[in-house]
mmCIF file of C-alpha atoms and ligand atoms in Angstrom:
data_model
loop_
_atom_site.group_PDB
_atom_site.id
_atom_site.type_symbol
_atom_site.label_atom_id
_atom_site.label_comp_id
_atom_site.label_asym_id
_atom_site.label_seq_id
_atom_site.Cartn_x
_atom_site.Cartn_y
_atom_site.Cartn_z
ATOM 1 C CA MET A 1226 97.410 -39.445 81.245
ATOM 2 C CA ASN A 1227 97.787 -36.154 79.437
ATOM 3 C CA ALA A 1228 99.826 -33.729 81.557
ATOM 4 C CA THR A 1229 98.065 -30.641 80.147
ATOM 5 C CA ARG A 1230 94.615 -31.688 81.346
ATOM 6 C CA HIS A 1231 94.528 -29.336 84.340
ATOM 7 C CA HIS A 1232 95.178 -26.253 82.223
ATOM 8 C CA PRO A 1233 92.249 -24.280 80.814
ATOM 9 C CA ARG A 1234 91.745 -24.311 77.043
ATOM 10 C CA PHE A 1235 89.744 -22.040 74.829
ATOM 11 C CA SER A 1236 88.584 -24.340 72.069
ATOM 12 C CA LEU A 1237 89.574 -23.248 68.561
ATOM 13 C CA GLY A 1238 90.848 -26.231 66.563
ATOM 14 C CA LEU A 1239 89.697 -29.732 65.750
ATOM 15 C CA PHE A 1240 91.862 -32.319 67.477
ATOM 16 C CA PRO A 1241 93.396 -34.787 67.024
ATOM 17 C CA THR A 1242 94.653 -33.740 63.620
ATOM 18 C CA PRO A 1243 95.080 -36.709 61.275
ATOM 19 C CA LEU A 1244 98.244 -38.784 61.197
ATOM 20 C CA HIS A 1245 98.522 -40.802 58.009
ATOM 21 C CA ARG A 1246 101.018 -42.675 55.925
ATOM 22 C CA ALA A 1247 102.267 -40.792 52.873
ATOM 23 C CA MET A 1248 101.687 -43.729 50.560
ATOM 24 C CA ARG A 1249 101.748 -41.786 47.303
ATOM 25 C CA LEU A 1250 105.022 -40.181 48.273
ATOM 26 C CA ARG A 1251 106.782 -43.239 49.722
ATOM 27 C CA GLU A 1252 105.327 -46.655 49.072
ATOM 28 C CA ASP A 1253 107.128 -48.363 51.946
ATOM 29 C CA ALA A 1254 104.609 -46.808 54.396
ATOM 30 C CA SER A 1255 107.204 -45.584 56.878
ATOM 31 C CA LEU A 1256 106.848 -41.882 56.092
ATOM 32 C CA LEU A 1257 103.940 -40.375 57.996
ATOM 33 C CA LEU A 1258 102.381 -36.928 57.884
ATOM 34 C CA LYS A 1259 100.965 -35.220 60.968
ATOM 35 C CA ARG A 1260 98.396 -32.852 59.535
ATOM 36 C CA ASP A 1261 98.409 -29.681 61.598
ATOM 37 C CA ASP A 1262 97.551 -27.868 58.374
ATOM 38 C CA LEU A 1263 94.113 -29.307 59.184
ATOM 39 C CA THR A 1264 93.607 -27.856 62.663
ATOM 40 C CA GLY A 1265 90.572 -26.158 61.171
ATOM 41 C CA PHE A 1266 90.969 -22.773 62.800
ATOM 42 C CA SER A 1267 91.487 -19.750 60.572
ATOM 43 C CA LEU A 1268 94.909 -19.757 58.881
ATOM 44 C CA ALA A 1269 96.496 -20.932 62.125
ATOM 45 C CA GLY A 1270 97.844 -24.383 61.246
ATOM 46 C CA ASN A 1271 99.960 -25.582 64.182
ATOM 47 C CA LYS A 1272 99.422 -22.245 65.946
ATOM 48 C CA ALA A 1273 95.853 -23.176 66.891
ATOM 49 C CA ARG A 1274 97.449 -25.360 69.585
ATOM 50 C CA PRO A 1275 99.281 -22.656 71.614
ATOM 51 C CA LEU A 1276 96.456 -20.186 71.013
ATOM 52 C CA GLU A 1277 93.952 -22.416 72.818
ATOM 53 C CA PHE A 1278 96.027 -22.208 76.003
ATOM 54 C CA LEU A 1279 97.050 -18.570 75.577
ATOM 55 C CA MET A 1280 93.494 -17.301 75.062
ATOM 56 C CA ALA A 1281 92.265 -19.307 78.047
ATOM 57 C CA ASP A 1282 95.059 -17.877 80.193
ATOM 58 C CA ALA A 1283 94.322 -14.303 79.083
ATOM 59 C CA LEU A 1284 90.632 -14.757 79.954
ATOM 60 C CA ALA A 1285 91.416 -16.433 83.282
ATOM 61 C CA ARG A 1286 93.611 -13.470 84.241
ATOM 62 C CA GLY A 1287 90.831 -11.017 83.463
ATOM 63 C CA CYS A 1288 92.693 -9.364 80.581
ATOM 64 C CA ASP A 1289 90.750 -7.256 78.107
ATOM 65 C CA MET A 1290 93.215 -7.343 75.215
ATOM 66 C CA VAL A 1291 96.262 -9.108 73.820
ATOM 67 C CA VAL A 1292 99.436 -7.545 72.439
ATOM 68 C CA THR A 1293 101.579 -9.582 70.102
ATOM 69 C CA GLY A 1294 103.854 -9.070 67.121
ATOM 70 C CA GLY A 1295 106.238 -10.530 64.601
ATOM 71 C CA ALA A 1296 107.323 -10.233 60.997
ATOM 72 C CA PRO A 1297 104.746 -9.115 58.388
ATOM 73 C CA ALA A 1298 104.323 -12.718 57.229
ATOM 74 C CA SER A 1299 103.782 -14.059 60.757
ATOM 75 C CA ASN A 1300 101.076 -16.709 60.627
ATOM 76 C CA PHE A 1301 100.889 -16.518 64.392
ATOM 77 C CA ALA A 1302 100.081 -12.794 64.422
ATOM 78 C CA GLY A 1303 97.105 -13.190 62.077
ATOM 79 C CA ALA A 1304 95.794 -16.261 63.863
ATOM 80 C CA CYS A 1305 96.243 -14.608 67.263
ATOM 81 C CA ALA A 1306 94.182 -11.603 66.158
ATOM 82 C CA HIS A 1307 91.465 -13.964 64.937
ATOM 83 C CA ALA A 1308 91.504 -15.989 68.169
ATOM 84 C CA ALA A 1309 91.390 -12.802 70.270
ATOM 85 C CA PHE A 1310 88.385 -11.551 68.323
ATOM 86 C CA ILE A 1311 86.506 -14.778 68.973
ATOM 87 C CA ALA A 1312 87.494 -14.712 72.655
ATOM 88 C CA GLY A 1313 86.112 -11.162 72.954
ATOM 89 C CA LEU A 1314 89.531 -9.567 73.480
ATOM 90 C CA ASP A 1315 90.951 -6.554 71.668
ATOM 91 C CA CYS A 1316 94.226 -7.126 69.892
ATOM 92 C CA GLU A 1317 97.232 -5.062 68.932
ATOM 93 C CA VAL A 1318 99.863 -6.449 66.542
ATOM 94 C CA LEU A 1319 103.337 -4.873 66.401
ATOM 95 C CA VAL A 1320 104.934 -5.522 63.039
ATOM 96 C CA ALA A 1321 108.688 -5.673 62.595
ATOM 97 C CA GLY A 1322 108.836 -4.669 58.948
ATOM 98 C CA ASP A 1323 106.375 -3.187 56.479
ATOM 99 C CA PRO A 1324 102.916 -3.354 58.075
ATOM 100 C CA ALA A 1325 101.173 -2.515 54.802
ATOM 101 C CA SER A 1326 100.441 -5.938 53.428
ATOM 102 C CA SER A 1327 100.659 -9.752 53.816
ATOM 103 C CA THR A 1328 97.762 -12.145 54.199
ATOM 104 C CA PRO A 1329 98.181 -12.650 57.986
ATOM 105 C CA LEU A 1330 98.077 -8.891 58.553
ATOM 106 C CA GLN A 1331 95.039 -8.543 56.312
ATOM 107 C CA LEU A 1332 93.414 -11.186 58.456
ATOM 108 C CA ALA A 1333 94.413 -9.330 61.627
ATOM 109 C CA ARG A 1334 92.840 -6.119 60.334
ATOM 110 C CA ALA A 1335 89.695 -7.970 59.266
ATOM 111 C CA CYS A 1336 89.474 -9.164 62.875
ATOM 112 C CA ASP A 1337 89.537 -5.550 64.117
ATOM 113 C CA ALA A 1338 93.112 -5.747 65.395
ATOM 114 C CA SER A 1339 95.169 -2.593 65.513
ATOM 115 C CA VAL A 1340 98.246 -3.259 63.350
ATOM 116 C CA ARG A 1341 101.166 -0.926 64.128
ATOM 117 C CA PRO A 1342 104.828 -0.747 63.182
ATOM 118 C CA ALA A 1343 107.086 -2.109 65.928
ATOM 119 C CA GLU A 1344 109.893 0.182 64.790
ATOM 120 C CA CYS A 1345 112.504 -2.409 65.622
ATOM 121 C CA ASP A 1346 114.087 -5.523 64.206
ATOM 122 C CA ARG A 1347 112.161 -8.812 64.439
ATOM 123 C CA SER A 1348 114.818 -10.220 66.805
ATOM 124 C CA VAL A 1349 113.829 -7.690 69.494
ATOM 125 C CA VAL A 1350 110.104 -7.436 68.806
ATOM 126 C CA ASP A 1351 109.365 -9.294 72.069
ATOM 127 C CA ASP A 1352 110.848 -6.361 74.026
ATOM 128 C CA ALA A 1353 108.665 -3.941 72.066
ATOM 129 C CA ILE A 1354 105.597 -6.077 72.899
ATOM 130 C CA GLU A 1355 106.448 -5.933 76.626
ATOM 131 C CA ARG A 1356 106.984 -2.164 76.494
ATOM 132 C CA ARG A 1357 103.712 -1.602 74.677
ATOM 133 C CA ALA A 1358 101.841 -3.799 77.165
ATOM 134 C CA SER A 1359 103.227 -1.731 80.089
ATOM 135 C CA GLU A 1360 102.227 1.471 78.330
ATOM 136 C CA LEU A 1361 98.693 0.175 77.790
ATOM 137 C CA GLU A 1362 98.511 -0.903 81.416
ATOM 138 C CA SER A 1363 99.419 2.599 82.548
ATOM 139 C CA GLN A 1364 96.476 3.801 80.433
ATOM 140 C CA GLY A 1365 94.091 1.547 82.343
ATOM 141 C CA ARG A 1366 93.960 -1.436 79.953
ATOM 142 C CA ARG A 1367 94.510 -5.039 81.061
ATOM 143 C CA PRO A 1368 96.816 -6.365 78.327
ATOM 144 C CA TYR A 1369 98.100 -9.915 77.904
ATOM 145 C CA ALA A 1370 101.524 -9.799 76.219
ATOM 146 C CA ILE A 1371 102.323 -12.664 73.861
ATOM 147 C CA PRO A 1372 105.821 -12.885 72.366
ATOM 148 C CA ARG A 1373 106.183 -13.784 68.707
ATOM 149 C CA GLY A 1374 105.022 -17.252 67.844
ATOM 150 C CA GLY A 1375 103.311 -17.614 71.243
ATOM 151 C CA ALA A 1376 106.608 -18.738 72.740
ATOM 152 C CA THR A 1377 105.781 -18.805 76.441
ATOM 153 C CA ALA A 1378 105.491 -21.716 78.845
ATOM 154 C CA VAL A 1379 101.695 -21.464 78.501
ATOM 155 C CA GLY A 1380 101.869 -21.395 74.699
ATOM 156 C CA ALA A 1381 104.188 -24.406 74.741
ATOM 157 C CA LEU A 1382 101.450 -26.442 76.464
ATOM 158 C CA GLY A 1383 99.866 -26.726 73.016
ATOM 159 C CA PHE A 1384 102.621 -28.948 71.728
ATOM 160 C CA ALA A 1385 103.092 -30.769 75.019
ATOM 161 C CA ASP A 1386 99.540 -31.892 74.368
ATOM 162 C CA ALA A 1387 100.426 -32.696 70.750
ATOM 163 C CA ALA A 1388 103.183 -35.071 71.904
ATOM 164 C CA PHE A 1389 100.589 -37.127 73.804
ATOM 165 C CA GLU A 1390 98.266 -36.974 70.807
ATOM 166 C CA VAL A 1391 100.752 -38.290 68.238
ATOM 167 C CA ARG A 1392 101.977 -40.993 70.585
ATOM 168 C CA ARG A 1393 98.423 -42.344 70.887
ATOM 169 C CA GLN A 1394 98.084 -42.242 67.096
ATOM 170 C CA LEU A 1395 101.341 -44.141 66.563
ATOM 171 C CA ASP A 1396 100.184 -46.743 69.077
ATOM 172 C CA ASP A 1397 96.942 -47.102 67.107
ATOM 173 C CA LEU A 1398 98.951 -47.704 63.922
ATOM 174 C CA ALA A 1399 101.044 -50.334 65.761
ATOM 175 C CA ILE A 1400 104.192 -48.245 65.286
ATOM 176 C CA ASP A 1401 106.581 -48.293 68.227
ATOM 177 C CA PRO A 1402 106.924 -44.559 69.129
ATOM 178 C CA SER A 1403 110.434 -45.062 70.502
ATOM 179 C CA ARG A 1404 111.589 -46.056 66.997
ATOM 180 C CA ALA A 1405 110.017 -43.045 65.317
ATOM 181 C CA THR A 1406 111.726 -39.835 64.268
ATOM 182 C CA ILE A 1407 109.634 -36.685 64.567
ATOM 183 C CA VAL A 1408 110.541 -33.788 62.261
ATOM 184 C CA LEU A 1409 109.236 -30.349 63.220
ATOM 185 C CA PRO A 1410 109.902 -26.966 61.593
ATOM 186 C CA VAL A 1411 111.100 -24.469 64.205
ATOM 187 C CA GLY A 1412 110.507 -20.709 64.130
ATOM 188 C CA SER A 1413 109.919 -19.239 67.589
ATOM 189 C CA GLY A 1414 110.681 -22.594 69.238
ATOM 190 C CA ALA A 1415 107.310 -22.798 71.045
ATOM 191 C CA SER A 1416 106.245 -25.993 69.310
ATOM 192 C CA LEU A 1417 109.507 -27.886 69.791
ATOM 193 C CA ALA A 1418 109.807 -26.750 73.427
ATOM 194 C CA GLY A 1419 106.308 -27.964 74.218
ATOM 195 C CA PHE A 1420 106.847 -31.191 72.329
ATOM 196 C CA MET A 1421 109.971 -31.932 74.387
ATOM 197 C CA ALA A 1422 108.130 -31.133 77.625
ATOM 198 C CA GLY A 1423 105.334 -33.518 76.624
ATOM 199 C CA SER A 1424 107.846 -36.197 75.608
ATOM 200 C CA ALA A 1425 109.655 -35.920 78.944
ATOM 201 C CA ALA A 1426 106.342 -36.111 80.819
ATOM 202 C CA MET A 1427 105.662 -39.439 79.044
ATOM 203 C CA GLY A 1428 109.237 -40.606 79.589
ATOM 204 C CA LEU A 1429 109.459 -41.133 75.834
ATOM 205 C CA ASP A 1430 112.889 -40.926 74.292
ATOM 206 C CA TRP A 1431 112.025 -40.749 70.612
ATOM 207 C CA ARG A 1432 114.229 -38.985 68.105
ATOM 208 C CA VAL A 1433 113.063 -35.394 67.663
ATOM 209 C CA VAL A 1434 114.622 -33.281 64.912
ATOM 210 C CA GLY A 1435 113.857 -29.566 64.750
ATOM 211 C CA VAL A 1436 114.462 -27.688 61.523
ATOM 212 C CA SER A 1437 115.445 -24.199 62.625
ATOM 213 C CA VAL A 1438 114.486 -21.665 59.971
ATOM 214 C CA SER A 1439 114.894 -18.313 61.685
ATOM 215 C CA ARG A 1440 117.635 -18.498 64.297
ATOM 216 C CA PRO A 1441 121.033 -20.272 64.260
ATOM 217 C CA SER A 1442 120.703 -23.625 65.970
ATOM 218 C CA VAL A 1443 123.103 -22.852 68.854
ATOM 219 C CA GLN A 1444 120.949 -19.904 69.865
ATOM 220 C CA MET A 1445 117.731 -21.834 69.291
ATOM 221 C CA GLU A 1446 118.878 -24.856 71.296
ATOM 222 C CA ALA A 1447 119.319 -22.851 74.511
ATOM 223 C CA HIS A 1448 116.026 -21.016 73.947
ATOM 224 C CA VAL A 1449 114.067 -24.245 73.393
ATOM 225 C CA ALA A 1450 115.663 -25.933 76.420
ATOM 226 C CA THR A 1451 114.713 -23.018 78.712
ATOM 227 C CA LEU A 1452 111.172 -22.795 77.367
ATOM 228 C CA SER A 1453 110.726 -26.542 77.592
ATOM 229 C CA MET A 1454 111.785 -26.554 81.255
ATOM 230 C CA ALA A 1455 109.368 -23.716 82.015
ATOM 231 C CA CYS A 1456 106.574 -25.686 80.349
ATOM 232 C CA SER A 1457 107.428 -28.821 82.362
ATOM 233 C CA ALA A 1458 107.409 -26.736 85.536
ATOM 234 C CA LEU A 1459 103.950 -25.448 84.650
ATOM 235 C CA MET A 1460 102.677 -29.005 84.155
ATOM 236 C CA GLY A 1461 104.485 -30.222 87.269
ATOM 237 C CA THR A 1462 106.230 -32.938 85.275
ATOM 238 C CA ILE A 1463 109.820 -34.017 84.834
ATOM 239 C CA SER A 1464 111.880 -31.859 82.418
ATOM 240 C CA ALA A 1465 113.571 -33.066 79.258
ATOM 241 C CA ALA A 1466 117.265 -33.814 79.754
ATOM 242 C CA SER A 1467 119.580 -31.654 77.650
ATOM 243 C CA GLY A 1468 120.489 -33.072 74.271
ATOM 244 C CA THR A 1469 117.189 -34.900 73.805
ATOM 245 C CA PHE A 1470 116.501 -33.182 70.488
ATOM 246 C CA THR A 1471 118.676 -32.209 67.568
ATOM 247 C CA LEU A 1472 118.439 -29.116 65.412
ATOM 248 C CA VAL A 1473 119.204 -28.794 61.734
ATOM 249 C CA ASP A 1474 120.250 -25.268 60.890
ATOM 250 C CA CYS A 1475 118.299 -23.856 57.944
ATOM 251 C CA ALA A 1476 118.276 -20.232 59.132
ATOM 252 C CA GLY A 1477 118.570 -17.801 56.255
ATOM 253 C CA GLU A 1478 118.023 -20.432 53.595
ATOM 254 C CA SER A 1479 114.508 -19.459 52.567
ATOM 255 C CA ASP A 1480 115.734 -17.141 49.795
ATOM 256 C CA VAL A 1481 117.777 -19.933 48.286
ATOM 257 C CA LEU A 1482 114.811 -22.251 48.526
ATOM 258 C CA GLU A 1483 112.564 -19.920 46.589
ATOM 259 C CA GLY A 1484 114.216 -21.044 43.379
ATOM 260 C CA ASP A 1485 113.943 -24.734 44.228
ATOM 261 C CA GLY A 1486 110.438 -26.075 43.996
ATOM 262 C CA GLY A 1487 111.371 -29.771 44.083
ATOM 263 C CA GLY A 1488 109.913 -30.741 47.464
ATOM 264 C CA ALA A 1489 106.913 -28.478 47.088
ATOM 265 C CA ARG A 1490 106.139 -29.904 43.702
ATOM 266 C CA LEU A 1491 106.472 -33.481 44.881
ATOM 267 C CA MET A 1492 104.137 -32.953 47.831
ATOM 268 C CA ARG A 1493 101.619 -31.124 45.702
ATOM 269 C CA GLU A 1494 101.574 -33.769 42.977
ATOM 270 C CA THR A 1495 101.479 -36.803 45.275
ATOM 271 C CA GLU A 1496 99.800 -35.964 48.592
ATOM 272 C CA GLY A 1497 97.936 -32.837 47.466
ATOM 273 C CA ILE A 1498 99.651 -30.708 50.112
ATOM 274 C CA LEU A 1499 100.921 -27.169 49.500
ATOM 275 C CA LEU A 1500 104.250 -26.412 51.179
ATOM 276 C CA ASP A 1501 105.526 -22.935 52.012
ATOM 277 C CA SER A 1502 109.155 -22.065 51.410
ATOM 278 C CA HIS A 1503 109.866 -20.816 54.942
ATOM 279 C CA TYR A 1504 108.831 -23.795 57.073
ATOM 280 C CA GLY A 1505 107.349 -26.517 54.884
ATOM 281 C CA ILE A 1506 110.078 -27.056 52.305
ATOM 282 C CA PRO A 1507 113.071 -27.133 54.693
ATOM 283 C CA ALA A 1508 111.251 -29.571 57.016
ATOM 284 C CA PHE A 1509 110.249 -31.731 54.057
ATOM 285 C CA ASP A 1510 113.831 -31.873 52.769
ATOM 286 C CA VAL A 1511 115.185 -32.887 56.178
ATOM 287 C CA ALA A 1512 112.481 -35.536 56.657
ATOM 288 C CA MET A 1513 113.167 -37.053 53.232
ATOM 289 C CA GLU A 1514 116.880 -37.190 53.938
ATOM 290 C CA LEU A 1515 116.390 -38.894 57.302
ATOM 291 C CA HIS A 1516 113.911 -41.300 55.814
ATOM 292 C CA ALA A 1517 116.289 -42.211 52.990
ATOM 293 C CA THR A 1518 119.158 -42.862 55.410
ATOM 294 C CA ASP A 1519 117.711 -45.046 58.117
ATOM 295 C CA ARG A 1520 114.336 -46.325 56.902
ATOM 296 C CA GLU A 1521 112.780 -46.116 60.354
ATOM 297 C CA PRO A 1522 109.341 -44.459 60.636
ATOM 298 C CA VAL A 1523 109.571 -40.705 60.124
ATOM 299 C CA VAL A 1524 106.731 -38.381 61.124
ATOM 300 C CA LEU A 1525 106.858 -35.086 59.244
ATOM 301 C CA TRP A 1526 104.831 -32.418 61.028
ATOM 302 C CA GLN A 1527 102.935 -30.522 58.351
ATOM 303 C CA THR A 1528 102.312 -27.235 60.149
ATOM 304 C CA GLY A 1529 100.313 -25.166 57.665
ATOM 305 C CA GLY A 1530 101.675 -21.900 56.276
ATOM 306 C CA LEU A 1531 99.053 -21.754 53.552
ATOM 307 C CA PRO A 1532 99.343 -17.986 52.798
ATOM 308 C CA ALA A 1533 103.052 -18.293 51.987
ATOM 309 C CA ALA A 1534 102.474 -21.604 50.175
ATOM 310 C CA ILE A 1535 100.046 -19.898 47.821
ATOM 311 C CA GLU A 1536 102.514 -17.062 47.228
ATOM 312 C CA PHE A 1537 105.206 -19.639 46.523
ATOM 313 C CA LEU A 1538 103.112 -21.125 43.724
ATOM 314 C CA GLY A 1539 103.887 -18.038 41.664
ATOM 315 C CA VAL A 1540 107.629 -18.065 42.352
ATOM 316 C CA SER A 1541 109.121 -20.764 40.178
ATOM 317 C CA ASP A 1542 108.370 -22.052 36.702
ATOM 318 C CA SER A 1543 109.583 -25.449 37.857
ATOM 319 C CA LEU A 1544 106.372 -25.736 39.855
ATOM 320 C CA VAL A 1545 104.105 -26.078 36.847
ATOM 321 C CA MET A 1546 102.148 -29.296 37.231
ATOM 322 C CA GLY A 1547 103.220 -32.151 35.081
ATOM 323 C CA ARG A 1548 103.497 -35.916 35.111
ATOM 324 C CA GLN A 1549 106.909 -37.299 34.268
HETATM 325 C C1 LIG B 496 103.495 -22.682 59.265
HETATM 326 C C2 LIG B 496 104.400 -22.670 60.446
HETATM 327 N N1 LIG B 496 105.147 -23.758 60.697
HETATM 328 C C3 LIG B 496 106.000 -23.797 61.718
HETATM 329 C C4 LIG B 496 106.137 -22.736 62.587
HETATM 330 C C5 LIG B 496 107.132 -22.828 63.688
HETATM 331 O O1 LIG B 496 106.537 -22.987 64.944
HETATM 332 P P1 LIG B 496 107.224 -22.382 66.231
HETATM 333 O O2 LIG B 496 107.132 -20.885 66.111
HETATM 334 O O3 LIG B 496 106.389 -22.889 67.333
HETATM 335 O O4 LIG B 496 108.631 -22.840 66.272
HETATM 336 C C6 LIG B 496 105.377 -21.584 62.378
HETATM 337 C C7 LIG B 496 105.534 -20.417 63.232
HETATM 338 O O5 LIG B 496 104.816 -19.447 63.145
HETATM 339 C C8 LIG B 496 104.485 -21.552 61.277
HETATM 340 O O6 LIG B 496 103.736 -20.463 61.016
#
């Protein structure tokens, strides 16, 4: 039974998202794609999942606005502004970096969000969000503060739910979940933390590999473990034991990857999926490596990132379509 069922949700996405074999990419049928690029809400991708729980929590607490933030290219920030608009909440987005442009910020503005400079580095934007929420409270507002990426115990419920969802789908495909490897890109850590909480609640010890793109893995490991425990506590379920997931460190590699369109090109020309250089390509590379080494079923979580994927199309000549 799904451990998130007692928590309120504000419906945004279309679930379950498809899980299918990537037959045009790997004929042996053991590479699977979990299509969170198809959650169907805005440009949210995987972030529709935490937003359903976060918006419901904000409404249940009687808040009248949300305050969030992140880098200018934050998919979460744009999707959060869109979700808040639909939920009837005002939204303020604090941007660590140039707030002038980027598709997610354009989306936030189109959803009536107030987009302001955070005047700090992305690594400490969560503190700025808290400070701004307190300031707004002293002015009589009822703000709901959401750290970047929606990385709270409530936000993590989204991927706790996703763990139950993909397990059911693997069962339906007659794939033993305990033999599967799940590959997830990791930014704020909300998705991986929730996934581990959901896995522990099911008592499922599958191999989970996080591809950490923004923080060094040592730092990320502790953060995910803490968040995962908080999510388990919220669900009233058993917590994941330490060491139940592994992290591959890809922090700081996105610039290097911009010149290398190999994985993006392959996915585009076989499965018709557009990968972004920040999350999609590193996760793809790790999944392909794992798949090549042990031949067990690998589930690559395709999380979305369409705005950056479209930008990436213009980056490298090597991406021009062509059949070898
Ligand atoms: C497209 C995409 N994939 C993966 C992630 C990483 O998810 P998380 O922040 O939950 O680690 C994000 C985060 O915003 C994202 O936008």
